[in-house]
JSON list of N, CA and C in Angstrom, two decimals:
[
{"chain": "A", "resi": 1359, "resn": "UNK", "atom": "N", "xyz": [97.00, 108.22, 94.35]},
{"chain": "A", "resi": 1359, "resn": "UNK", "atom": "CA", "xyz": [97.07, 106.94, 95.00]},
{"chain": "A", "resi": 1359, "resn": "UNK", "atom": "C", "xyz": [98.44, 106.31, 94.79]},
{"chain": "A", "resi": 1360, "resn": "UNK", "atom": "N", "xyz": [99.28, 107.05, 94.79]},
{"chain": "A", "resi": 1360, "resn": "UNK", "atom": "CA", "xyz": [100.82, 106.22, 94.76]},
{"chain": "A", "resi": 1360, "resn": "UNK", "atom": "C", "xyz": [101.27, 105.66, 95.99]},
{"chain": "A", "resi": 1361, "resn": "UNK", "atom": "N", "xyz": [102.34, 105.09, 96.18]},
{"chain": "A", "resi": 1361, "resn": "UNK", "atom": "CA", "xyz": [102.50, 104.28, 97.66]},
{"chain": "A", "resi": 1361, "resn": "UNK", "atom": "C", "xyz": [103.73, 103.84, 97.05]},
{"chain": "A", "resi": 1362, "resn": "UNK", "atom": "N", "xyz": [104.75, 104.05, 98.82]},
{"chain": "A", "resi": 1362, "resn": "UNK", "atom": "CA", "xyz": [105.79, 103.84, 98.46]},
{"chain": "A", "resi": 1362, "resn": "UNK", "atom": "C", "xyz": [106.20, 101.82, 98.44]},
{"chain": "A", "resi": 1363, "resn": "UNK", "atom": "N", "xyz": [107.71, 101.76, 98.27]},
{"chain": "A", "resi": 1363, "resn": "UNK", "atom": "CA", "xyz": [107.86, 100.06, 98.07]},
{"chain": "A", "resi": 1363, "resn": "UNK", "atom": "C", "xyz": [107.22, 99.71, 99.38]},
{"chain": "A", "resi": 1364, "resn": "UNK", "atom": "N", "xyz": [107.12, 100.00, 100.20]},
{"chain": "A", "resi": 1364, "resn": "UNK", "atom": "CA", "xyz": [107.10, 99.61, 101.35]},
{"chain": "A", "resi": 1364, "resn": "UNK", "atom": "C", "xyz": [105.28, 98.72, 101.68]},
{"chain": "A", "resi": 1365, "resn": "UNK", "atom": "N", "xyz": [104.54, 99.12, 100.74]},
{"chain": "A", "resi": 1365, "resn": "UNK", "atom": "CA", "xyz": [103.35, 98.67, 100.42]},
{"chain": "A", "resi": 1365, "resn": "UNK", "atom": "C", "xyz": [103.27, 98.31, 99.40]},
{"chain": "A", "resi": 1366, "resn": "UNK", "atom": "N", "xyz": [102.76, 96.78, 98.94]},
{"chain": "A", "resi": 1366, "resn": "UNK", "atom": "CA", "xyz": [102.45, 96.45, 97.47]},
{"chain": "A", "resi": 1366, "resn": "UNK", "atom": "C", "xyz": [101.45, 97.31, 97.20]},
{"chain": "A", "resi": 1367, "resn": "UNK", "atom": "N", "xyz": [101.59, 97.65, 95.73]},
{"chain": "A", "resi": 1367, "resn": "UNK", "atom": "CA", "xyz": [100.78, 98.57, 95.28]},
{"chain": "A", "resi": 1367, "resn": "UNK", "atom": "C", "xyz": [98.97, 98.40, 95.25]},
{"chain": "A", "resi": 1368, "resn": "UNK", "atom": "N", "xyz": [98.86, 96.89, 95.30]},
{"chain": "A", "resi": 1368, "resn": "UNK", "atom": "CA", "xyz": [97.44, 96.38, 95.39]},
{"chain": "A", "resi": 1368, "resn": "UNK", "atom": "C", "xyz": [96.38, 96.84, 96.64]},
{"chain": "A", "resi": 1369, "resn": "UNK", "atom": "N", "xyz": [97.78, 96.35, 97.94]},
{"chain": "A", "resi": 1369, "resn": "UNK", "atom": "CA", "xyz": [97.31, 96.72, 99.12]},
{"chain": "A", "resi": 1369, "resn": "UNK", "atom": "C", "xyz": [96.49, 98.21, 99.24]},
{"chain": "A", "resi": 1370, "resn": "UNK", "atom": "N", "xyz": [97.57, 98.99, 98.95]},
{"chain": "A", "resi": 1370, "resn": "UNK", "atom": "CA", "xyz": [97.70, 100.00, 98.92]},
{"chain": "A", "resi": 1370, "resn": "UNK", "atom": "C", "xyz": [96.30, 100.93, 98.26]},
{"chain": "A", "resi": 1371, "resn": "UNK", "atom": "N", "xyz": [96.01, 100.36, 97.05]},
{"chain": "A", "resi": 1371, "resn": "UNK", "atom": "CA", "xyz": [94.75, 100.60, 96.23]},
{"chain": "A", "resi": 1371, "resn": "UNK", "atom": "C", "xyz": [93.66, 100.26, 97.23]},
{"chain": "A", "resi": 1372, "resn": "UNK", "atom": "N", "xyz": [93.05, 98.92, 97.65]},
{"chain": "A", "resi": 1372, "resn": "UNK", "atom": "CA", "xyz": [92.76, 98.19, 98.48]},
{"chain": "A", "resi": 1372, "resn": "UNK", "atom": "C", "xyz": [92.25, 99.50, 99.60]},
{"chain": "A", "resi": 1373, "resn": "UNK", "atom": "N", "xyz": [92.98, 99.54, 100.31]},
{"chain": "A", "resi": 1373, "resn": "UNK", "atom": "CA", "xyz": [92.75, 100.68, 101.58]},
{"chain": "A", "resi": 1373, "resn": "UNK", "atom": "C", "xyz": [92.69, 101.93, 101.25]},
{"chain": "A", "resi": 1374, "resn": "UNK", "atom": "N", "xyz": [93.06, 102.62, 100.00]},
{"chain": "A", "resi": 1374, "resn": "UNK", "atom": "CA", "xyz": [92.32, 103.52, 99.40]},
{"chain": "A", "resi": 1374, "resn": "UNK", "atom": "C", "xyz": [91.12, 103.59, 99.32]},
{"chain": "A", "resi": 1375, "resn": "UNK", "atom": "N", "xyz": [90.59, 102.41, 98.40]},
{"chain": "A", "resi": 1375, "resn": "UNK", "atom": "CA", "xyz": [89.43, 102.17, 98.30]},
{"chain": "A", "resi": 1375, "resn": "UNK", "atom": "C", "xyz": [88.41, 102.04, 99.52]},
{"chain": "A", "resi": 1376, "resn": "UNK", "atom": "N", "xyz": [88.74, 101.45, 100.66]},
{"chain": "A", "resi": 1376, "resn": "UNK", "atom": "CA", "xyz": [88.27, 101.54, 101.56]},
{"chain": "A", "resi": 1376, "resn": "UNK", "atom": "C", "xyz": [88.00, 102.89, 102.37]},
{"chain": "A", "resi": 1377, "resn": "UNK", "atom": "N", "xyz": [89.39, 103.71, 102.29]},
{"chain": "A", "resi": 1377, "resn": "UNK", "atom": "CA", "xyz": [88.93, 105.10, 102.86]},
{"chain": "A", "resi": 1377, "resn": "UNK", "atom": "C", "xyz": [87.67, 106.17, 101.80]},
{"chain": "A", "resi": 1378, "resn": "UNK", "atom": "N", "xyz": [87.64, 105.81, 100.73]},
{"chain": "A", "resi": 1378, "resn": "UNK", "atom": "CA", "xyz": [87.03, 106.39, 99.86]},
{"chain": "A", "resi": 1378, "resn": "UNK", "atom": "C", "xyz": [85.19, 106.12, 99.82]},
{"chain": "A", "resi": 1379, "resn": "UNK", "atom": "N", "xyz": [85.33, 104.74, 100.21]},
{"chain": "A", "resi": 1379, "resn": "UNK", "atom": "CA", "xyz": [83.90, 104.53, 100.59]},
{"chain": "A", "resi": 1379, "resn": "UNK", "atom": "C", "xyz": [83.26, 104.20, 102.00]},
{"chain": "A", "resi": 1380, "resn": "UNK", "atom": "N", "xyz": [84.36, 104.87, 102.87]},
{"chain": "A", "resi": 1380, "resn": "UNK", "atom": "CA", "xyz": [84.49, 104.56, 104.67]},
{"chain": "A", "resi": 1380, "resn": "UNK", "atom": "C", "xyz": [83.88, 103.00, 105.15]},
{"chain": "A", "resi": 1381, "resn": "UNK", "atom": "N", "xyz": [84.44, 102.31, 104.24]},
{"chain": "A", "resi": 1381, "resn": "UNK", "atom": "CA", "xyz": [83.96, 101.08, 104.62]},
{"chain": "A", "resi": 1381, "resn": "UNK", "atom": "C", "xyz": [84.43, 100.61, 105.93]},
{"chain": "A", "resi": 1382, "resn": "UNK", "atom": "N", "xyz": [83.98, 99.69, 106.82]},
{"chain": "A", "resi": 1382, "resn": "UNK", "atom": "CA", "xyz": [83.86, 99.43, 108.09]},
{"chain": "A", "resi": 1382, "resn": "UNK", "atom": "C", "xyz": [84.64, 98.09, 108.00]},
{"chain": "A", "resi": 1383, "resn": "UNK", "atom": "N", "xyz": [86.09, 98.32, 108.41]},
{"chain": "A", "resi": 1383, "resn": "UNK", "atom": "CA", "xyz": [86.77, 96.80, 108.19]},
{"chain": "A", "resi": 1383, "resn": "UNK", "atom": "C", "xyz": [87.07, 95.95, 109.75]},
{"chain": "A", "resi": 1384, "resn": "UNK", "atom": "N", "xyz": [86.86, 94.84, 110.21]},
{"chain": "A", "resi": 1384, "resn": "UNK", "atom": "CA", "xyz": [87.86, 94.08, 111.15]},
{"chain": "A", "resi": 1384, "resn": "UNK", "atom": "C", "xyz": [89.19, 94.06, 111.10]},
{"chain": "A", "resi": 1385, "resn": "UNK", "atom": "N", "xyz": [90.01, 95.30, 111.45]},
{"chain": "A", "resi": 1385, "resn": "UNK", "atom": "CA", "xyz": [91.85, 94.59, 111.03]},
{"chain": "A", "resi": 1385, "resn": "UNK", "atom": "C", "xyz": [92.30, 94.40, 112.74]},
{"chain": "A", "resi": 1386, "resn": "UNK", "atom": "N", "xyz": [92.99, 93.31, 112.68]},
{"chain": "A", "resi": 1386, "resn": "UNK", "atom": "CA", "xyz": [93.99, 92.99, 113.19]},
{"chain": "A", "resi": 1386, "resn": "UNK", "atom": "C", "xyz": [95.51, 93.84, 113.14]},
{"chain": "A", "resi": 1387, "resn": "UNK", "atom": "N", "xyz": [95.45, 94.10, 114.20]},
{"chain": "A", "resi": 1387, "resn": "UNK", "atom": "CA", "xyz": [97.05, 95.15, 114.43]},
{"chain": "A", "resi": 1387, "resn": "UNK", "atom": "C", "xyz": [97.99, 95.02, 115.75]},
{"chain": "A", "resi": 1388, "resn": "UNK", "atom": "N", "xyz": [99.45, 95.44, 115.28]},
{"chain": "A", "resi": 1388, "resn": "UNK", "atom": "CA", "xyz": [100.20, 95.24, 116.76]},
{"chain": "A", "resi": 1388, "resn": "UNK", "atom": "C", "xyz": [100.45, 96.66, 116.63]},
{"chain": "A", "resi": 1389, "resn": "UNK", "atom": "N", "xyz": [100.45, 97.50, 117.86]},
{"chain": "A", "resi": 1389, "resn": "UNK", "atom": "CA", "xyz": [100.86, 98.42, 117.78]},
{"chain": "A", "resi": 1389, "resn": "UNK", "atom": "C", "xyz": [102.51, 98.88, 117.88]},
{"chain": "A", "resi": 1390, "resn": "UNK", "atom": "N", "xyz": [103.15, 99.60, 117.12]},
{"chain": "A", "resi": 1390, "resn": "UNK", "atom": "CA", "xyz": [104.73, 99.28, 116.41]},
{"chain": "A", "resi": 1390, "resn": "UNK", "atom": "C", "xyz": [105.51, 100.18, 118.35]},
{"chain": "A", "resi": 1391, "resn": "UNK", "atom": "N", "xyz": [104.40, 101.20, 119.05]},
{"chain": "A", "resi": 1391, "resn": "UNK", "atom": "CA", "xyz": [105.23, 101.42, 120.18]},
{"chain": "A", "resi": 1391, "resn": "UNK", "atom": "C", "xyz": [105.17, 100.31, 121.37]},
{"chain": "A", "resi": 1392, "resn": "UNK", "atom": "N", "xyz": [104.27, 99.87, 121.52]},
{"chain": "A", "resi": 1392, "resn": "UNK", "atom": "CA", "xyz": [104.10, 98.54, 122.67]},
{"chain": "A", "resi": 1392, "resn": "UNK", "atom": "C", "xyz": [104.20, 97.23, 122.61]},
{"chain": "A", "resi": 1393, "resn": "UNK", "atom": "N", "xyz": [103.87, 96.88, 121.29]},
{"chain": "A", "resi": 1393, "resn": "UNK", "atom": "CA", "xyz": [103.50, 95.43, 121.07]},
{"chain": "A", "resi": 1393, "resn": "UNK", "atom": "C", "xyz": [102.63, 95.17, 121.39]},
{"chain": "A", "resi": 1394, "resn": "UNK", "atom": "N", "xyz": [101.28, 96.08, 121.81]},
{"chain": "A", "resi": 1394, "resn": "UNK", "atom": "CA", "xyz": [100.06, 95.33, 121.71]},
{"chain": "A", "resi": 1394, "resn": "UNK", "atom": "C", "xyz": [99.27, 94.78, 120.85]},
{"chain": "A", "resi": 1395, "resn": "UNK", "atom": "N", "xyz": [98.68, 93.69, 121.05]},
{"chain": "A", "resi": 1395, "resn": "UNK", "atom": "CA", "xyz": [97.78, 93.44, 119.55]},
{"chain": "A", "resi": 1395, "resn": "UNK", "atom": "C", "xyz": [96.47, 93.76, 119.94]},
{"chain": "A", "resi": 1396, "resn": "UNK", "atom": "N", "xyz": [96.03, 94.39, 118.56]},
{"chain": "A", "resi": 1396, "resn": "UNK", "atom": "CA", "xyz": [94.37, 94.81, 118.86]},
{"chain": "A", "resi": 1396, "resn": "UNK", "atom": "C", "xyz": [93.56, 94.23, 117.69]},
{"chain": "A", "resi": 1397, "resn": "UNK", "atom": "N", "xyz": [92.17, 94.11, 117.78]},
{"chain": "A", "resi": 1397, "resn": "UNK", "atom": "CA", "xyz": [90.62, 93.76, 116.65]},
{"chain": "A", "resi": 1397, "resn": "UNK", "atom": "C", "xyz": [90.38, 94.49, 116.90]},
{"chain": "A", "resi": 1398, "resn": "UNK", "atom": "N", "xyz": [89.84, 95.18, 116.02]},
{"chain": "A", "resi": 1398, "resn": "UNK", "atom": "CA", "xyz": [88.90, 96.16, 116.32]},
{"chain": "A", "resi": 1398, "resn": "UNK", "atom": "C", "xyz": [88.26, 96.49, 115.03]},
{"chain": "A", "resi": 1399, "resn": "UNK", "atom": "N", "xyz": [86.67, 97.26, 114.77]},
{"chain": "A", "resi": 1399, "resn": "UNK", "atom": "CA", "xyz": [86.60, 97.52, 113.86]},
{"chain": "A", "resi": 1399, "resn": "UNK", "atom": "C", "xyz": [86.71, 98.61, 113.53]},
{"chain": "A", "resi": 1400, "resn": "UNK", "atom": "N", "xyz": [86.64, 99.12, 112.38]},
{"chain": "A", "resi": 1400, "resn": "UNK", "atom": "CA", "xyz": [87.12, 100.60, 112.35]},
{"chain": "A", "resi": 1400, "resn": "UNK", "atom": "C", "xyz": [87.18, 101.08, 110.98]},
{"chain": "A", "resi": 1401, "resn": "UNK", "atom": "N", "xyz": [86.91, 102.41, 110.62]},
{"chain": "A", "resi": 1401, "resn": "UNK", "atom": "CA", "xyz": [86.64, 103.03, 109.60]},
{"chain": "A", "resi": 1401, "resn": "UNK", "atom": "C", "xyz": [88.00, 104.00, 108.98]},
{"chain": "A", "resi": 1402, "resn": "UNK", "atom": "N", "xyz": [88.42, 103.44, 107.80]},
{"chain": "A", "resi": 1402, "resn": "UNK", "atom": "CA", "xyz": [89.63, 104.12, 107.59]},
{"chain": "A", "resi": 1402, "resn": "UNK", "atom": "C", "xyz": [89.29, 105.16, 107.25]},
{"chain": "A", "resi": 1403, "resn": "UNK", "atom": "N", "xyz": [90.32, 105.96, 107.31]},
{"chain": "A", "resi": 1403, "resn": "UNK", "atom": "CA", "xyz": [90.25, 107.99, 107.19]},
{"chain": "A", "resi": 1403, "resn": "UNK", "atom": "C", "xyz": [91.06, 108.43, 106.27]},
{"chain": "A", "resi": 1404, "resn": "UNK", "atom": "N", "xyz": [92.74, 107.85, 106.51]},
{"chain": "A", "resi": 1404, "resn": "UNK", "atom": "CA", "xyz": [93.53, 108.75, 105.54]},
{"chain": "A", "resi": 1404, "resn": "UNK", "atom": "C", "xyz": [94.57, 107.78, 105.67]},
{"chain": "A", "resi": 1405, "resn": "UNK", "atom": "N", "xyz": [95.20, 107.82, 104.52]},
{"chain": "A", "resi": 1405, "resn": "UNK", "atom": "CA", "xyz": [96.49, 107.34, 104.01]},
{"chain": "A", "resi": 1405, "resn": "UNK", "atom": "C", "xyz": [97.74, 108.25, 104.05]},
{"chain": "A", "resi": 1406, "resn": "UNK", "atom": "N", "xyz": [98.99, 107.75, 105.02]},
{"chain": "A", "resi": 1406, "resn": "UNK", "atom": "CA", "xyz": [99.86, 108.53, 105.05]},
{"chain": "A", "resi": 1406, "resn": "UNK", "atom": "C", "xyz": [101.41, 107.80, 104.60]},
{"chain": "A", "resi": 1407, "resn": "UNK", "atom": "N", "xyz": [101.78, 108.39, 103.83]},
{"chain": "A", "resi": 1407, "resn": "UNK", "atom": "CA", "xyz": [102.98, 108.20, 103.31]},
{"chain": "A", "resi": 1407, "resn": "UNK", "atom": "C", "xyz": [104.12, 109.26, 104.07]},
{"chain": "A", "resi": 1408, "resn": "UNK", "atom": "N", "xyz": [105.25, 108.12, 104.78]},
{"chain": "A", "resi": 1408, "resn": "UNK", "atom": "CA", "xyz": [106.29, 108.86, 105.60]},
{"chain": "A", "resi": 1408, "resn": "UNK", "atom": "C", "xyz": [107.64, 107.70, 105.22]},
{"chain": "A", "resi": 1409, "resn": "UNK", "atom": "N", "xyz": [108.56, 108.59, 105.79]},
{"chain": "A", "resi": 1409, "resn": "UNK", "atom": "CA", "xyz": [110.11, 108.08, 105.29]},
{"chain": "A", "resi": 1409, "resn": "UNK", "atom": "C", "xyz": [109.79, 106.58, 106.23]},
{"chain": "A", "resi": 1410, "resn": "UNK", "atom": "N", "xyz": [109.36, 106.39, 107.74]},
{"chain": "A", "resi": 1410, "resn": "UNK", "atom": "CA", "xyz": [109.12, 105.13, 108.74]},
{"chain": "A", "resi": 1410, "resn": "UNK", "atom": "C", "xyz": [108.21, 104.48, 107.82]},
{"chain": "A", "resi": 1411, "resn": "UNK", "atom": "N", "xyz": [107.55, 104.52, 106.70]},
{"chain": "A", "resi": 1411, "resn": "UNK", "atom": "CA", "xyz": [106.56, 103.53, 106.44]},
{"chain": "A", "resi": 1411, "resn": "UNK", "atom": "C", "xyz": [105.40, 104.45, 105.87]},
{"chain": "A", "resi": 1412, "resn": "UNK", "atom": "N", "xyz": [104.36, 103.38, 105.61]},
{"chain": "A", "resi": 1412, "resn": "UNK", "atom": "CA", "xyz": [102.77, 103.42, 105.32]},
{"chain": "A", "resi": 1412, "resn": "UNK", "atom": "C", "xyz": [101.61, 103.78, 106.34]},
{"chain": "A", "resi": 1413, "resn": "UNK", "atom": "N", "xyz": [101.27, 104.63, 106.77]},
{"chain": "A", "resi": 1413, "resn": "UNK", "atom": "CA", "xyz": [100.23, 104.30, 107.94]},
{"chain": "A", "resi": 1413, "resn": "UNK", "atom": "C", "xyz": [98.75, 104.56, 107.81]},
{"chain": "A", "resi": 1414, "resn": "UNK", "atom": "N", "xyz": [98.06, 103.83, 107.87]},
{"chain": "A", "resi": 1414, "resn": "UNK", "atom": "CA", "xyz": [96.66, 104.01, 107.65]},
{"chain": "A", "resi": 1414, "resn": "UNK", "atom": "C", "xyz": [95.87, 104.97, 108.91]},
{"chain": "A", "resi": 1415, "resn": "UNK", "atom": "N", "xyz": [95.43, 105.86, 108.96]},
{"chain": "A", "resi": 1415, "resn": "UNK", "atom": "CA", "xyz": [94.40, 106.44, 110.09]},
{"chain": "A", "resi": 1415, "resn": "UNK", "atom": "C", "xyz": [92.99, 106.22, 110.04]},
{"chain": "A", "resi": 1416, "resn": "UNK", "atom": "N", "xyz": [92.85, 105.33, 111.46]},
{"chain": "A", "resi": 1416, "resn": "UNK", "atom": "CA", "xyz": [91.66, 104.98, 111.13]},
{"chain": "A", "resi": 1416, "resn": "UNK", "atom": "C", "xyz": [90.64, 105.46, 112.27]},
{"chain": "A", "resi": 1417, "resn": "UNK", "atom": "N", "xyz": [89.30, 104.93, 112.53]},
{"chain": "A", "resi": 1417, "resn": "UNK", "atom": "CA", "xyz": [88.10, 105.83, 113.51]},
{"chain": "A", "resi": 1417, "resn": "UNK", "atom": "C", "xyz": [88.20, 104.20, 114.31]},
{"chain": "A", "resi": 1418, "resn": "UNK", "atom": "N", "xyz": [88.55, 103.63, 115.54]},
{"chain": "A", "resi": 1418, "resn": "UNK", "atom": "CA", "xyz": [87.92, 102.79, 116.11]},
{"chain": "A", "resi": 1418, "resn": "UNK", "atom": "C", "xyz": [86.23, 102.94, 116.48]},
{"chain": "A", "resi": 1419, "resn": "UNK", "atom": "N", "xyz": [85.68, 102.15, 116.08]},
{"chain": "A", "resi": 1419, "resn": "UNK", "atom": "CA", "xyz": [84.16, 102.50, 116.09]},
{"chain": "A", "resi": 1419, "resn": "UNK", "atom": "C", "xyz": [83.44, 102.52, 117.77]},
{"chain": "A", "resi": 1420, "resn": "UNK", "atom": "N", "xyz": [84.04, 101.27, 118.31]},
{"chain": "A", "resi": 1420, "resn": "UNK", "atom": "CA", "xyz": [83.53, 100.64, 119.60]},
{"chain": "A", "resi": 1420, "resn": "UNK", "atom": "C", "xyz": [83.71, 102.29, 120.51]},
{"chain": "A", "resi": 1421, "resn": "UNK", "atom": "N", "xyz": [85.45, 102.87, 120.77]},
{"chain": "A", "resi": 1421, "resn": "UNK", "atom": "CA", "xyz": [85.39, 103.75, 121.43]},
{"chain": "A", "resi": 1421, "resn": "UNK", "atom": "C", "xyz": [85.08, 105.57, 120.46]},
{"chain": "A", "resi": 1422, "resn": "UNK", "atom": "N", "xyz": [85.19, 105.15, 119.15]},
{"chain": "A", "resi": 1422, "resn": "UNK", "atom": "CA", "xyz": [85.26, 106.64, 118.86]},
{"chain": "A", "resi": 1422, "resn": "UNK", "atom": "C", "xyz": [86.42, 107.31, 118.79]},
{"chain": "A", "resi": 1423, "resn": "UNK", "atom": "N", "xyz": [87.44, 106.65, 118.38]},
{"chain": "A", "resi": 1423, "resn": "UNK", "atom": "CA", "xyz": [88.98, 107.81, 118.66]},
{"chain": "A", "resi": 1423, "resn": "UNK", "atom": "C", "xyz": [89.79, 107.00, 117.31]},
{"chain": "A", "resi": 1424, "resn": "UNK", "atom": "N", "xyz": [90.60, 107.97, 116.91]},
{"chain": "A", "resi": 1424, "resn": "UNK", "atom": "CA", "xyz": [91.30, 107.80, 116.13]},
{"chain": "A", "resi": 1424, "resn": "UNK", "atom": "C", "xyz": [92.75, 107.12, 116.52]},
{"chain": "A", "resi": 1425, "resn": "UNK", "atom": "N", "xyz": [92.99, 106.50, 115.33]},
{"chain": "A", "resi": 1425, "resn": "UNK", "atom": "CA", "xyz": [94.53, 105.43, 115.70]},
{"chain": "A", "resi": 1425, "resn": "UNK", "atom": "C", "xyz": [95.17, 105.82, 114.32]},
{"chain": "A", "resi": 1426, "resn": "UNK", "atom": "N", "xyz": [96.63, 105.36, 114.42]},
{"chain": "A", "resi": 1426, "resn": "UNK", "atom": "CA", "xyz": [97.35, 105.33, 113.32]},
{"chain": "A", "resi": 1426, "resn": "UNK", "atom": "C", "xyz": [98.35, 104.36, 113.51]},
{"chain": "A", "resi": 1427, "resn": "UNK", "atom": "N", "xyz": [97.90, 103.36, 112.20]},
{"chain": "A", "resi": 1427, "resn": "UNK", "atom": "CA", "xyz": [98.39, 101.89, 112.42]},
{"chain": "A", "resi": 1427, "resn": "UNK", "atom": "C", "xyz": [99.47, 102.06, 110.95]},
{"chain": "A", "resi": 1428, "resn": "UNK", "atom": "N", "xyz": [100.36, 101.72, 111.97]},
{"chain": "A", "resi": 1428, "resn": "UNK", "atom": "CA", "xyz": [101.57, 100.98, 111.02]},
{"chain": "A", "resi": 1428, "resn": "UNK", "atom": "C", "xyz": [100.60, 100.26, 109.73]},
{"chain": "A", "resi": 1429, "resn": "UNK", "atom": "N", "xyz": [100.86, 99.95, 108.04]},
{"chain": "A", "resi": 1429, "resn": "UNK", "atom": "CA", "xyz": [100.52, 99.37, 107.50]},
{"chain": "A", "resi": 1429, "resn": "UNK", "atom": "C", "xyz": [100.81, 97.82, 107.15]},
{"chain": "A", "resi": 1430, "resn": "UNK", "atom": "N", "xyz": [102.36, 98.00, 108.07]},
{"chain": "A", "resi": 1430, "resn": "UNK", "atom": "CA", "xyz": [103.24, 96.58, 107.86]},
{"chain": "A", "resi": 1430, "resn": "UNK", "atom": "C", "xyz": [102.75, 95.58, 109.24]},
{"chain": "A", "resi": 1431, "resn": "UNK", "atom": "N", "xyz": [102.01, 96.20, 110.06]},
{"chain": "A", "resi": 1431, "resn": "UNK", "atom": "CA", "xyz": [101.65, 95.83, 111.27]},
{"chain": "A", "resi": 1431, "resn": "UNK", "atom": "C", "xyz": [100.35, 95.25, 111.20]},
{"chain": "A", "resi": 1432, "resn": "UNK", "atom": "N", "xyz": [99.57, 95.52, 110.06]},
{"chain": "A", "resi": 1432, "resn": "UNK", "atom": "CA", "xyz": [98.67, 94.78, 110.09]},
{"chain": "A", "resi": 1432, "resn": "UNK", "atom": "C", "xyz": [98.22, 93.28, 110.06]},
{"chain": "A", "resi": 1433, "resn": "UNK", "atom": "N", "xyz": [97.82, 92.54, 110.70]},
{"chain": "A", "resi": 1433, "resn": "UNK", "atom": "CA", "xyz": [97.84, 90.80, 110.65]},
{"chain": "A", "resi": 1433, "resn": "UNK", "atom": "C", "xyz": [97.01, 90.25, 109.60]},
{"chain": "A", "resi": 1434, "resn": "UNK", "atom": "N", "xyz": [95.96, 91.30, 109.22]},
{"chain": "A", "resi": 1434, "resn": "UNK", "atom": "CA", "xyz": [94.80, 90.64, 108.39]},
{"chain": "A", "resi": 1434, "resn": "UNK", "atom": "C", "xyz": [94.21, 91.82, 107.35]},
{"chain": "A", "resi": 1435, "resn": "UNK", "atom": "N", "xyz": [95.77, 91.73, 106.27]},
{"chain": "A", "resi": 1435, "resn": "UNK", "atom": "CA", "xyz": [95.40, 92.75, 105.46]},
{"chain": "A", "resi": 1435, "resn": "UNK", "atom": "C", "xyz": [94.23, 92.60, 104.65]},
{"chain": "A", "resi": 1436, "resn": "UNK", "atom": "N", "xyz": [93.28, 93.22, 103.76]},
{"chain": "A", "resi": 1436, "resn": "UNK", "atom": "CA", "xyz": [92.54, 92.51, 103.04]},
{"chain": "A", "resi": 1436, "resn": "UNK", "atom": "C", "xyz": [92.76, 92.72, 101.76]},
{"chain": "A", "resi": 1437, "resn": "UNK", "atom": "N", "xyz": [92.37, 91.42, 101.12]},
{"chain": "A", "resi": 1437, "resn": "UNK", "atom": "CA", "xyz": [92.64, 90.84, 99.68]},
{"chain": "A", "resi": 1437, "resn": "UNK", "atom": "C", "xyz": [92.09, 91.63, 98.82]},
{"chain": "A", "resi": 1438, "resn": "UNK", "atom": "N", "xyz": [92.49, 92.21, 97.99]},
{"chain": "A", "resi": 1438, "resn": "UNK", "atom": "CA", "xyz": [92.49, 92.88, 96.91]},
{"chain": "A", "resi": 1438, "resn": "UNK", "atom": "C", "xyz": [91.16, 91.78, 96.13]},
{"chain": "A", "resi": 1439, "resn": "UNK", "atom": "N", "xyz": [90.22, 92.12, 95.78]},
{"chain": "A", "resi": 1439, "resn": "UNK", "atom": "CA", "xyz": [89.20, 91.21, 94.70]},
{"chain": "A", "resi": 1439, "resn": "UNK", "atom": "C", "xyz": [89.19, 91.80, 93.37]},
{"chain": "A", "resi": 1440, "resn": "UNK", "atom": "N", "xyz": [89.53, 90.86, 92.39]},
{"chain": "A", "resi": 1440, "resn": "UNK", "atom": "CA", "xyz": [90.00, 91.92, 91.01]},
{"chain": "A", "resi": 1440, "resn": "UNK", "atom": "C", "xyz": [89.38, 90.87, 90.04]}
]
């Protein structure tokens, strides 16, 4: 579970934790090629660490397909509870 600067390390734990118990989150996202913003809910999958950043892969539930969201793009990261 390491993560580069580019994610506080909490976050980072945070959405681990979430892929680990496929918890079902609401995030808010712009997508980094269009600028669209999306809700959606969705089940995280995998954590990817790249030289561009953090990106979370997640299952949109509504259609069934996989996305890969920027981590810095997210609007409504969730709070670490400690």
């Amino acid at each position: 579970m390491t993560s580069t600067a580019s994610t506080p390390p909490q976050i980072a734990e945070r959405l681990q934790i979430a892929i680990l118990t496929s918890e079902q989150m609401r995030l808010h996202w712009v997508d980094e090629g269009t600028g669209t913003h999306f809700m959606e809910v969705v089940t995280p999958l995998e954590w990817e660490e790249t030289a561009d950043g953090d990106y979370l892969r997640c299952r949109v539930l509504a259609e069934g397909l996989e996305v890969r969201i920027r981590v810095d793009l997210i609007q409504n990261l969730p709070i670490p509870v400690k």
